[in-house]
PDB file of C-alpha atoms in Angstrom:
ATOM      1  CA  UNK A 296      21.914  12.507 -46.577  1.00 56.00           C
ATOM      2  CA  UNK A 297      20.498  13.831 -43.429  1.00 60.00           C
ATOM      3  CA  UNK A 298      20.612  12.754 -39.776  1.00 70.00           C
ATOM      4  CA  UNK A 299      16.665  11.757 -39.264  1.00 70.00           C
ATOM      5  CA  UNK A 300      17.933  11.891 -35.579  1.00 73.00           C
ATOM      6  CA  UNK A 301      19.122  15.428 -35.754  1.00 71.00           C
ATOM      7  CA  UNK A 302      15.857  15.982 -37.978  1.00 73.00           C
ATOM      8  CA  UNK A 303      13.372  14.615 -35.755  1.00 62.00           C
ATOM      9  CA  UNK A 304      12.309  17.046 -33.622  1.00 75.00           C
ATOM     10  CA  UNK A 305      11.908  19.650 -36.916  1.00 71.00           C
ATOM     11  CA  UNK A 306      10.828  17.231 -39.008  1.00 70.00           C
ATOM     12  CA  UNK A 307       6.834  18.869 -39.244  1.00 64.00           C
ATOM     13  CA  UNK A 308       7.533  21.947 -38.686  1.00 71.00           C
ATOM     14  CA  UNK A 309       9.940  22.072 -41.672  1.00 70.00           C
ATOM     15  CA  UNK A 310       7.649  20.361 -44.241  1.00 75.00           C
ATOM     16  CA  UNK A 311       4.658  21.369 -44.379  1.00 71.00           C
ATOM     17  CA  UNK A 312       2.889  20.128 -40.563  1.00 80.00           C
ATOM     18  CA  UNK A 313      -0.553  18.975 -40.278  1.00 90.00           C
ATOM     19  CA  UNK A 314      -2.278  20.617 -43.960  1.00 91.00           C
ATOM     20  CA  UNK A 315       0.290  18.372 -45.729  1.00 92.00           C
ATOM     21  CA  UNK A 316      -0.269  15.130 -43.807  1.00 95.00           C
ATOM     22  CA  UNK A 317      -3.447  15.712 -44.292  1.00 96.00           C
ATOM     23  CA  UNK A 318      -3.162  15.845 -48.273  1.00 96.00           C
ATOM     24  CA  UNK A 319      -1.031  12.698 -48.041  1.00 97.00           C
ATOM     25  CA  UNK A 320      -3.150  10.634 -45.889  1.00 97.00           C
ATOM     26  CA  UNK A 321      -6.159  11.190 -48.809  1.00 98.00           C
ATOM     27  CA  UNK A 322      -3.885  10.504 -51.240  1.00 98.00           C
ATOM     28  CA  UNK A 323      -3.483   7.330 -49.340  1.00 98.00           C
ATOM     29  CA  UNK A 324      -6.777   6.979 -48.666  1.00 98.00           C
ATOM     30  CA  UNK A 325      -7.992   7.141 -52.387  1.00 98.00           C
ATOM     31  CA  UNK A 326      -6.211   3.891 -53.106  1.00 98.00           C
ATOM     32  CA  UNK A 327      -6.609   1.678 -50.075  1.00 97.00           C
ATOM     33  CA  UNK A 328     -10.002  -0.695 -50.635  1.00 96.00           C
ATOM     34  CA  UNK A 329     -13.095  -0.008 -48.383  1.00 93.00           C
ATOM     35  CA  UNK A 330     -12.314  -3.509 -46.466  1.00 94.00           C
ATOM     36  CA  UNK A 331      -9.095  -3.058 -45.363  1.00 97.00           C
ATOM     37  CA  UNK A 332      -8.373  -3.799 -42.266  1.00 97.00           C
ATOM     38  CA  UNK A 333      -4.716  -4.507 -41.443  1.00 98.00           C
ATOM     39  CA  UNK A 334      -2.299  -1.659 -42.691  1.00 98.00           C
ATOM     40  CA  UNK A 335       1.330  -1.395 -42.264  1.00 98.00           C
ATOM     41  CA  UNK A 336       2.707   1.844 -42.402  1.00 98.00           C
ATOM     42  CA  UNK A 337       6.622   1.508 -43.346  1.00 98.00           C
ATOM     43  CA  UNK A 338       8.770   4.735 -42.688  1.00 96.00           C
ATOM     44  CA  UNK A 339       6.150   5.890 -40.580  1.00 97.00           C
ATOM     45  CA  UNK A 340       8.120   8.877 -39.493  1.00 93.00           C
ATOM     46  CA  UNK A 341       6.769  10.893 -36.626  1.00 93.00           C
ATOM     47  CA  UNK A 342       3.382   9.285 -37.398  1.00 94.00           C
ATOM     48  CA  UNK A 343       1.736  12.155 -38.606  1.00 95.00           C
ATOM     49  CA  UNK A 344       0.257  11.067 -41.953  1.00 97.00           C
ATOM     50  CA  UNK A 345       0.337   7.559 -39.872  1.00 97.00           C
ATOM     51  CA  UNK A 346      -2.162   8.634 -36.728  1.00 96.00           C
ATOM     52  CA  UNK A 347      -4.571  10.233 -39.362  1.00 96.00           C
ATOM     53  CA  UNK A 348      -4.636   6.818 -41.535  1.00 97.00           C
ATOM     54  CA  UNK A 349      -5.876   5.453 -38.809  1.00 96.00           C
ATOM     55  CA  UNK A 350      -8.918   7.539 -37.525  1.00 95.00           C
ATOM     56  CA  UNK A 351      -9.895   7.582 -40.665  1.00 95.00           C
ATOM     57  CA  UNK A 352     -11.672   4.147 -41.089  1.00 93.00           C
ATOM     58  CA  UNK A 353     -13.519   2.458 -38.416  1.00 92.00           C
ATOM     59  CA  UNK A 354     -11.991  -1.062 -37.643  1.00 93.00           C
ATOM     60  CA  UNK A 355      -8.988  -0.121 -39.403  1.00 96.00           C
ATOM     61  CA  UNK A 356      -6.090  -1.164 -37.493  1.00 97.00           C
ATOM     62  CA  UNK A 357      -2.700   0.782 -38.703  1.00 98.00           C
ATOM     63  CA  UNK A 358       0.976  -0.432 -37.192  1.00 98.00           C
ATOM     64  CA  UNK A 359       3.766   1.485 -37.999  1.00 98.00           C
ATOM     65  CA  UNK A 360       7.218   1.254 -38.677  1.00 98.00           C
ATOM     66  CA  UNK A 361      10.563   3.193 -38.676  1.00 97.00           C
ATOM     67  CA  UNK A 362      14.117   2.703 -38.802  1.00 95.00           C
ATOM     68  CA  UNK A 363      15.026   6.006 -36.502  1.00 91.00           C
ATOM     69  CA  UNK A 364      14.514   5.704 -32.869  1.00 94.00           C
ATOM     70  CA  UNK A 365      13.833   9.490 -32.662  1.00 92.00           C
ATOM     71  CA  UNK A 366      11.060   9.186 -35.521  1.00 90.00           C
ATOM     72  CA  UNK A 367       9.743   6.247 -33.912  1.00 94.00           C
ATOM     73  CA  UNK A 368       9.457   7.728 -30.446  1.00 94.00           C
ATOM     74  CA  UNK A 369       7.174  10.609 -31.803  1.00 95.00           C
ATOM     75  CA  UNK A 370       5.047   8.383 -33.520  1.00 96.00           C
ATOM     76  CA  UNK A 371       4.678   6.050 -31.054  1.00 96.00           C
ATOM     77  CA  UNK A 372       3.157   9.173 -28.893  1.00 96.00           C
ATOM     78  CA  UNK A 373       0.440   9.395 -31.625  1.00 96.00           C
ATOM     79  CA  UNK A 374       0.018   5.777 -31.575  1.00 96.00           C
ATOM     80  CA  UNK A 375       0.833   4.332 -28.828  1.00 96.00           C
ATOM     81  CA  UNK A 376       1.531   0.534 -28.879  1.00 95.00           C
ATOM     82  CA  UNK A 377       1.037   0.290 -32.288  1.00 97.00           C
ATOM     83  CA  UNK A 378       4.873   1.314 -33.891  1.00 97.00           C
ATOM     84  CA  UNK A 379       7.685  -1.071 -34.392  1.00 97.00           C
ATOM     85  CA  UNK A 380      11.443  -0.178 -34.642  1.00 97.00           C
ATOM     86  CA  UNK A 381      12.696  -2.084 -38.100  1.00 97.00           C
ATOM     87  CA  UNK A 382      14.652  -1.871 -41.568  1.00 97.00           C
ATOM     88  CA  UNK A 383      12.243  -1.499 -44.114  1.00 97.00           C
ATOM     89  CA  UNK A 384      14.505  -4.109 -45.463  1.00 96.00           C
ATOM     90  CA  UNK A 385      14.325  -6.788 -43.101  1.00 97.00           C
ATOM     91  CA  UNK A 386      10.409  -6.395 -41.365  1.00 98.00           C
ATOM     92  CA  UNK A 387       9.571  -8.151 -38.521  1.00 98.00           C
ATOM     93  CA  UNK A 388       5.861  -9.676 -39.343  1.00 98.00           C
ATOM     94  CA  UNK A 389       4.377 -12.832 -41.039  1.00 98.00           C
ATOM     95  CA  UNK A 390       3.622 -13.314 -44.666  1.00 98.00           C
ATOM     96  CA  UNK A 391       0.580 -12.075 -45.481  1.00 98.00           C
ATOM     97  CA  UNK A 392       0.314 -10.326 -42.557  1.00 98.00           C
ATOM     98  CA  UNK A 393      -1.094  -7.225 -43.893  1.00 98.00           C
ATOM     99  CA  UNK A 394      -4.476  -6.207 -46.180  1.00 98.00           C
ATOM    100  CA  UNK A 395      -2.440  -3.036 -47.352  1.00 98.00           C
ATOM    101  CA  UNK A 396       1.165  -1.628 -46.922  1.00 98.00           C
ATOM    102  CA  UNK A 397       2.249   1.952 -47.665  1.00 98.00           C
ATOM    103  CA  UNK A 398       5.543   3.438 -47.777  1.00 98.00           C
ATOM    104  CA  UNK A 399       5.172   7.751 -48.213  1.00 97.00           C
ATOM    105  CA  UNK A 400       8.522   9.345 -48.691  1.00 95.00           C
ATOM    106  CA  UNK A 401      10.499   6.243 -48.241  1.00 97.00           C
ATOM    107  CA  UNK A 402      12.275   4.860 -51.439  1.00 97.00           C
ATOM    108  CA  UNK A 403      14.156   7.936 -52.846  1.00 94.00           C
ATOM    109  CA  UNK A 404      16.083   7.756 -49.780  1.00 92.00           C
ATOM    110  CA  UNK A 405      17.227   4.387 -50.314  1.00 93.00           C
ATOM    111  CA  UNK A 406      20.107   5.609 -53.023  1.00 81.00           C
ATOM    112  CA  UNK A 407      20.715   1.787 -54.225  1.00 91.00           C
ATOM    113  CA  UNK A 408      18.787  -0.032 -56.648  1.00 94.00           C
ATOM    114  CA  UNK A 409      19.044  -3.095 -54.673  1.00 96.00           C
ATOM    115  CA  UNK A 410      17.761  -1.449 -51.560  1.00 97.00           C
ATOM    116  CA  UNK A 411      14.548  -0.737 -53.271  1.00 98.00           C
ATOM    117  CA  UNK A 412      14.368  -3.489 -54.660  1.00 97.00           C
ATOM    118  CA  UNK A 413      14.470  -5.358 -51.227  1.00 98.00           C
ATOM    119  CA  UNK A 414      12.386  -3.042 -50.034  1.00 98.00           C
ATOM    120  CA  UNK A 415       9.545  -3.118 -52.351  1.00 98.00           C
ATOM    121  CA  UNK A 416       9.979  -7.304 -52.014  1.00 98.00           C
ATOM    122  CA  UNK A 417       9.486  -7.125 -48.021  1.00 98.00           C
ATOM    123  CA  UNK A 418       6.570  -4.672 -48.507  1.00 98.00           C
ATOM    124  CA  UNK A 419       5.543  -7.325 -51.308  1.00 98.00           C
ATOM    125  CA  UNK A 420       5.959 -10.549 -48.786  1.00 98.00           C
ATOM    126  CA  UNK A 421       4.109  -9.265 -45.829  1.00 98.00           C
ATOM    127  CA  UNK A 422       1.347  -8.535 -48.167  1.00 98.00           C
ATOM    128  CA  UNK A 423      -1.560 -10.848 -48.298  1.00 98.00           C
ATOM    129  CA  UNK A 424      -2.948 -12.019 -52.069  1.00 98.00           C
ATOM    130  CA  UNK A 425      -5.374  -9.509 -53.170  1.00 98.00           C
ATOM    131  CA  UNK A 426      -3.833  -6.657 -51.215  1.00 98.00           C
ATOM    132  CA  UNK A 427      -2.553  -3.414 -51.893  1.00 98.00           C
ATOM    133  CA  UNK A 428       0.753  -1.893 -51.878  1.00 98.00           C
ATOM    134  CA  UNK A 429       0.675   2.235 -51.929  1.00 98.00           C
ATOM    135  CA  UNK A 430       3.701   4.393 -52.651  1.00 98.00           C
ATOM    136  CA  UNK A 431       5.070   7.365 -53.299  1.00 98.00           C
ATOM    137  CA  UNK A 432       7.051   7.630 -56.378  1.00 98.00           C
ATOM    138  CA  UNK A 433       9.537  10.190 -58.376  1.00 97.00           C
ATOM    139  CA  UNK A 434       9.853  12.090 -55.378  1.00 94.00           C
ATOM    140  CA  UNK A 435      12.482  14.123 -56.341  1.00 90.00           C
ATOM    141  CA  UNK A 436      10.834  15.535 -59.490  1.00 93.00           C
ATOM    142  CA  UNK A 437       7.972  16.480 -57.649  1.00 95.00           C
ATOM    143  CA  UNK A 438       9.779  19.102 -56.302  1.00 91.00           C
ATOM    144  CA  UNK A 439      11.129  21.031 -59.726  1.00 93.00           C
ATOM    145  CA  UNK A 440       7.468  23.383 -60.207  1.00 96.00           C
ATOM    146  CA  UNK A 441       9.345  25.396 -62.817  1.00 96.00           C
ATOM    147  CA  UNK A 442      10.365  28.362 -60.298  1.00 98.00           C
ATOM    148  CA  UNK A 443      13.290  30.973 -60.653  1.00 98.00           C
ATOM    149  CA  UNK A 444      14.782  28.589 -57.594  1.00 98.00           C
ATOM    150  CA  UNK A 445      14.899  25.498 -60.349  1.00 97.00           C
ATOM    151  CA  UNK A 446      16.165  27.437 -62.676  1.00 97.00           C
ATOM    152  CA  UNK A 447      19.046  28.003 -60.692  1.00 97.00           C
ATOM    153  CA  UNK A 448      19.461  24.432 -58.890  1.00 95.00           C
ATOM    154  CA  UNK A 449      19.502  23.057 -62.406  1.00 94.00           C
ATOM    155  CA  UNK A 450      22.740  23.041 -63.073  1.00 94.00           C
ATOM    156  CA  UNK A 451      23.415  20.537 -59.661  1.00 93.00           C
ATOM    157  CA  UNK A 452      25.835  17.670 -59.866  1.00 92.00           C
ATOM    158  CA  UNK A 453      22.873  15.204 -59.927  1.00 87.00           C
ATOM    159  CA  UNK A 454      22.625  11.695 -58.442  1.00 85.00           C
ATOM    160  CA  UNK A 455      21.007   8.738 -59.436  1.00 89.00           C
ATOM    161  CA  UNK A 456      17.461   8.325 -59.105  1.00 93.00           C
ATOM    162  CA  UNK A 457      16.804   5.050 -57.407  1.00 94.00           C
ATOM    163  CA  UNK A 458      12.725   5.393 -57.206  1.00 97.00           C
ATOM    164  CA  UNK A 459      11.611   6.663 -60.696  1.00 97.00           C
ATOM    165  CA  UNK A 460       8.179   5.207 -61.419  1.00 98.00           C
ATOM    166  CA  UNK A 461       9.141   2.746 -64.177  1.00 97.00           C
ATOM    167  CA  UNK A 462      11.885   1.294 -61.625  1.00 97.00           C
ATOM    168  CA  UNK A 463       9.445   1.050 -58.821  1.00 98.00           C
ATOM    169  CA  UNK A 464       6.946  -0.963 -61.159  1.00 98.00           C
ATOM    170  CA  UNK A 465       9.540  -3.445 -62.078  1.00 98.00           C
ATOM    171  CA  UNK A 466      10.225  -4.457 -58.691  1.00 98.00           C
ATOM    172  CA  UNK A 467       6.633  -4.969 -58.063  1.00 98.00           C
ATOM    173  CA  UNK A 468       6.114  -6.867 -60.838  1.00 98.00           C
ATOM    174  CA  UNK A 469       9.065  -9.040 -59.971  1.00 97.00           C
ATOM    175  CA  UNK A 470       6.970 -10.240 -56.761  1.00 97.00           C
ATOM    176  CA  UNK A 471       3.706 -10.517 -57.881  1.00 97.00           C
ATOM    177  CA  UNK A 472       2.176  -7.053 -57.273  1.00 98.00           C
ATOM    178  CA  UNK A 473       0.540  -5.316 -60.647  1.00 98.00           C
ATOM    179  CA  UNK A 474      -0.651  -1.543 -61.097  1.00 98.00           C
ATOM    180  CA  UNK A 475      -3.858  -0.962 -59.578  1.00 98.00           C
ATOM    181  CA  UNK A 476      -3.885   3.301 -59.576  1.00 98.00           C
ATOM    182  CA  UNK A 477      -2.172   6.192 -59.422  1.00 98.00           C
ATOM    183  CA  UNK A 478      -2.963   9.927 -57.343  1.00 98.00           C
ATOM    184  CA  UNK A 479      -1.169  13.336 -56.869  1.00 98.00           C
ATOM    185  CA  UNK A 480      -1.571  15.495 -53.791  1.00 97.00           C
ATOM    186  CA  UNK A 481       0.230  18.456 -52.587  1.00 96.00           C
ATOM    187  CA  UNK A 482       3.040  18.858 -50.446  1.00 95.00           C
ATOM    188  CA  UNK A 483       0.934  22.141 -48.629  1.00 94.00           C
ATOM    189  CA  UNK A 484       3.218  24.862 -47.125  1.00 91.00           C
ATOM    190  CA  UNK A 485       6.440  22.737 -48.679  1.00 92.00           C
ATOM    191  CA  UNK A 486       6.360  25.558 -51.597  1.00 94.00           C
ATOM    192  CA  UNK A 487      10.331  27.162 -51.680  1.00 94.00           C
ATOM    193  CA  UNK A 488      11.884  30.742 -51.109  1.00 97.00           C
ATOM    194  CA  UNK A 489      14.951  31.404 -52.311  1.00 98.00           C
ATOM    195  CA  UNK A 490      15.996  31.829 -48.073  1.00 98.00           C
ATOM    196  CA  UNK A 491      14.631  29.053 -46.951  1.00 94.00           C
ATOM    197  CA  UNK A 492      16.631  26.809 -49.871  1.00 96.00           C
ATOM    198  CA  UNK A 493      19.852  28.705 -48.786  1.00 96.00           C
ATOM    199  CA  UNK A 494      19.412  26.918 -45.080  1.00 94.00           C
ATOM    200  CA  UNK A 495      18.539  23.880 -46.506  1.00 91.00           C
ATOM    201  CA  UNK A 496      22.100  23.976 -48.791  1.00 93.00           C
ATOM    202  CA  UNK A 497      23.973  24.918 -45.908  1.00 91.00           C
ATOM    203  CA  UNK A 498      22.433  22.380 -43.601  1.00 86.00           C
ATOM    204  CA  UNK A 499      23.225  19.341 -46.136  1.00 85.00           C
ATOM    205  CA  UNK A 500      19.671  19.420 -47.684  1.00 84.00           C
ATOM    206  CA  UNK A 501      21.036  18.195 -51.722  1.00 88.00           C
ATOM    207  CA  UNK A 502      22.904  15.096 -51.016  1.00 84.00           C
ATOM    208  CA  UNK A 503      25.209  16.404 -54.102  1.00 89.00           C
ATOM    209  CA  UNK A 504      25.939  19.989 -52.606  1.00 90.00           C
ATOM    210  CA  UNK A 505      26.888  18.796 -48.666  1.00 88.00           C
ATOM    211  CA  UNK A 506      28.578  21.302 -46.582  1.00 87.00           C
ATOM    212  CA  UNK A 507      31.918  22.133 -47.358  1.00 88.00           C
ATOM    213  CA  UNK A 508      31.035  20.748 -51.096  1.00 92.00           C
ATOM    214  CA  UNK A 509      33.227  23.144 -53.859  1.00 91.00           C
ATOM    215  CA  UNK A 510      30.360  24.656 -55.422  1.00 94.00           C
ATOM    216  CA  UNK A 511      27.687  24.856 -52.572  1.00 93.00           C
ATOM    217  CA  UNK A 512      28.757  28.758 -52.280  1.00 93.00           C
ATOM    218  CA  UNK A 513      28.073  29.490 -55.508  1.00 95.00           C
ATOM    219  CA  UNK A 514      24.761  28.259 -55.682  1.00 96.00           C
ATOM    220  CA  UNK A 515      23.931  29.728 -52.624  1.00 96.00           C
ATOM    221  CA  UNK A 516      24.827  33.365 -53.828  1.00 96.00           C
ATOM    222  CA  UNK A 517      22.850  33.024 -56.882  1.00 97.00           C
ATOM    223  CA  UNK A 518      20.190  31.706 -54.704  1.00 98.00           C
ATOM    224  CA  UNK A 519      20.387  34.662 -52.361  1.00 98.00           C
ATOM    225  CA  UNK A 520      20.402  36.931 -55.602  1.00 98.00           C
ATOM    226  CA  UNK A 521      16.821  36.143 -56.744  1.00 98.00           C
ATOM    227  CA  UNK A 522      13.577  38.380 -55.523  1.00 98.00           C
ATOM    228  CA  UNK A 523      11.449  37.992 -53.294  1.00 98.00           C
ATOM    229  CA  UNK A 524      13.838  35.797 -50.917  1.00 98.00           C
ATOM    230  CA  UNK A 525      10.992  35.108 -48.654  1.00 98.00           C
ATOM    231  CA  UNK A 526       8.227  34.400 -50.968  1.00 98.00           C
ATOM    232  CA  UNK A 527       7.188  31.039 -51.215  1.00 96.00           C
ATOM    233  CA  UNK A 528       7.390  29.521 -54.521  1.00 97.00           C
ATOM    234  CA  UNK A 529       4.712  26.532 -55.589  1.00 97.00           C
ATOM    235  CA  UNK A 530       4.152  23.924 -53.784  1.00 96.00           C
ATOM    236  CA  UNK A 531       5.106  20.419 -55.110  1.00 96.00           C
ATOM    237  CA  UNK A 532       3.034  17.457 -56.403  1.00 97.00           C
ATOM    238  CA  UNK A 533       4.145  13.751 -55.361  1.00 97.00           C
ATOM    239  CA  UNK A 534       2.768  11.092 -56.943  1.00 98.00           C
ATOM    240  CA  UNK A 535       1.536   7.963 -55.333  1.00 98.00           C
ATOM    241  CA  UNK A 536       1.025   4.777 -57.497  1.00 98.00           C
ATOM    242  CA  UNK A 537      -0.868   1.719 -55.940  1.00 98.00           C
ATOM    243  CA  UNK A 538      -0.279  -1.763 -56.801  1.00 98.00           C
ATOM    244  CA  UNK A 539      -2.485  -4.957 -56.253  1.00 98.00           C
ATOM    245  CA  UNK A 540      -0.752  -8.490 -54.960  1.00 98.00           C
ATOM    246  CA  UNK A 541      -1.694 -11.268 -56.904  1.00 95.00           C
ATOM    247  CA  UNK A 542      -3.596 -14.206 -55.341  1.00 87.00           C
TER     248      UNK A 542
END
């Protein structure tokens, strides 16, 4: 898994800067209700998809959160006073605090099902009745667009998935929060060449091909072998689904 401390400072840059917080904020955006008016943002990152959540609704007041004190710092610059240092786990604020919670890019990284799950509950508790709960989903799939690059990356040692859609909607439904809507946006300017998924390999990118890992060479030659090696392939599609908390 990588260092989000060691990432921090990259972080934009290296996936896809303002046009893709931009599609992910409207994603967002497209499933929050008119009248919300509290949001918590959890694994708020640097706060770019964060700050644009909240200019875009007057009277909307946004609060983020992250675990990584070098994410948080940079957010915190585009919002100051308004981001919290916490475990998505284990966050600091009242029931029903919230009229809306998000959490973009968050759950895949979470590896256990019972982290989700506990997760998804805290998201769930801080949650007043009648609000909504926005997340991304399947976030690994999002990235397979059917390029020569997949091709070759599908023969990967695989890991478990821990935030496929069906899992994610099980753990809502366990605390009260049922499907209210589903969007796709793009990742803009996160579409692959075969160069730029060598770096990633070598820099610990696939959590099942670290550095050092037996095969990791081997994929990387066939990887440098394919055309085009700085041609950006597709961008990908993520998937957010919304759920509603019941009163």
């Amino acid at each position: 898994m990588l260092d989000y401390t060691d990432e921090a400072e990259r972080y934009d840059a290296s996936r896809g800067g303002e046009p893709r917080a931009a599609a992910a904020a409207e994603g967002v955006l497209s499933l929050l209700p008119r009248q919300t008016r509290r949001l918590l943002d959890v694994a708020c990152g640097t706060g770019i998809v964060t700050r644009r959540l909240a200019s875009a609704r007057a009277g909307m007041r946004v609060t983020g959160v992250d675990l990584t004190y070098a994410m948080a710092r940079q957010a915190a610059a585009r919002l100051p006073g308004a981001v919290v240092l916490a475990d998505c786990r284990r966050l600091p604020f009242r029931d029903g605090e919230f009229d809306a919670v998000t959490s973009v890019w968050l759950l895949h990284l979470l590896q256990r099902p019972e982290h989700v799950r506990a997760a998804v509950a805290e998201c769930a508790r801080v949650l007043r009745p009648g609000g909504v709960y926005v997340t991304t989903v399947d976030k690994a799939a999002a990235h397979n667009v059917g390029s020569d690059i997949d091709a070759v990356l599908a023969s990967r040692p695989r890991s478990p998935v821990p935030d496929t859609s069906s899992a994610v909607g099980s753990y809502a439904a366990e605390h009260g929060l049922l499907p209210a809507g589903l969007t796709r946006f793009p990742g803009r300017g996160q579409g692959r060449s075969p160069r730029r998924t060598v770096a990633d390999l070598r820099r610990g990118w696939f959590v099942t091909l670290p550095p050092g890992h037996p095969l990791a060479d081997g994929f990387a030659a066939r990887l440098a072998a394919l055309p085009d090696q700085d041609r950006p392939r597709p961008d990908p599609w993520f998937t957010l689904r919304a759920f509603r908390k019941t009163p």
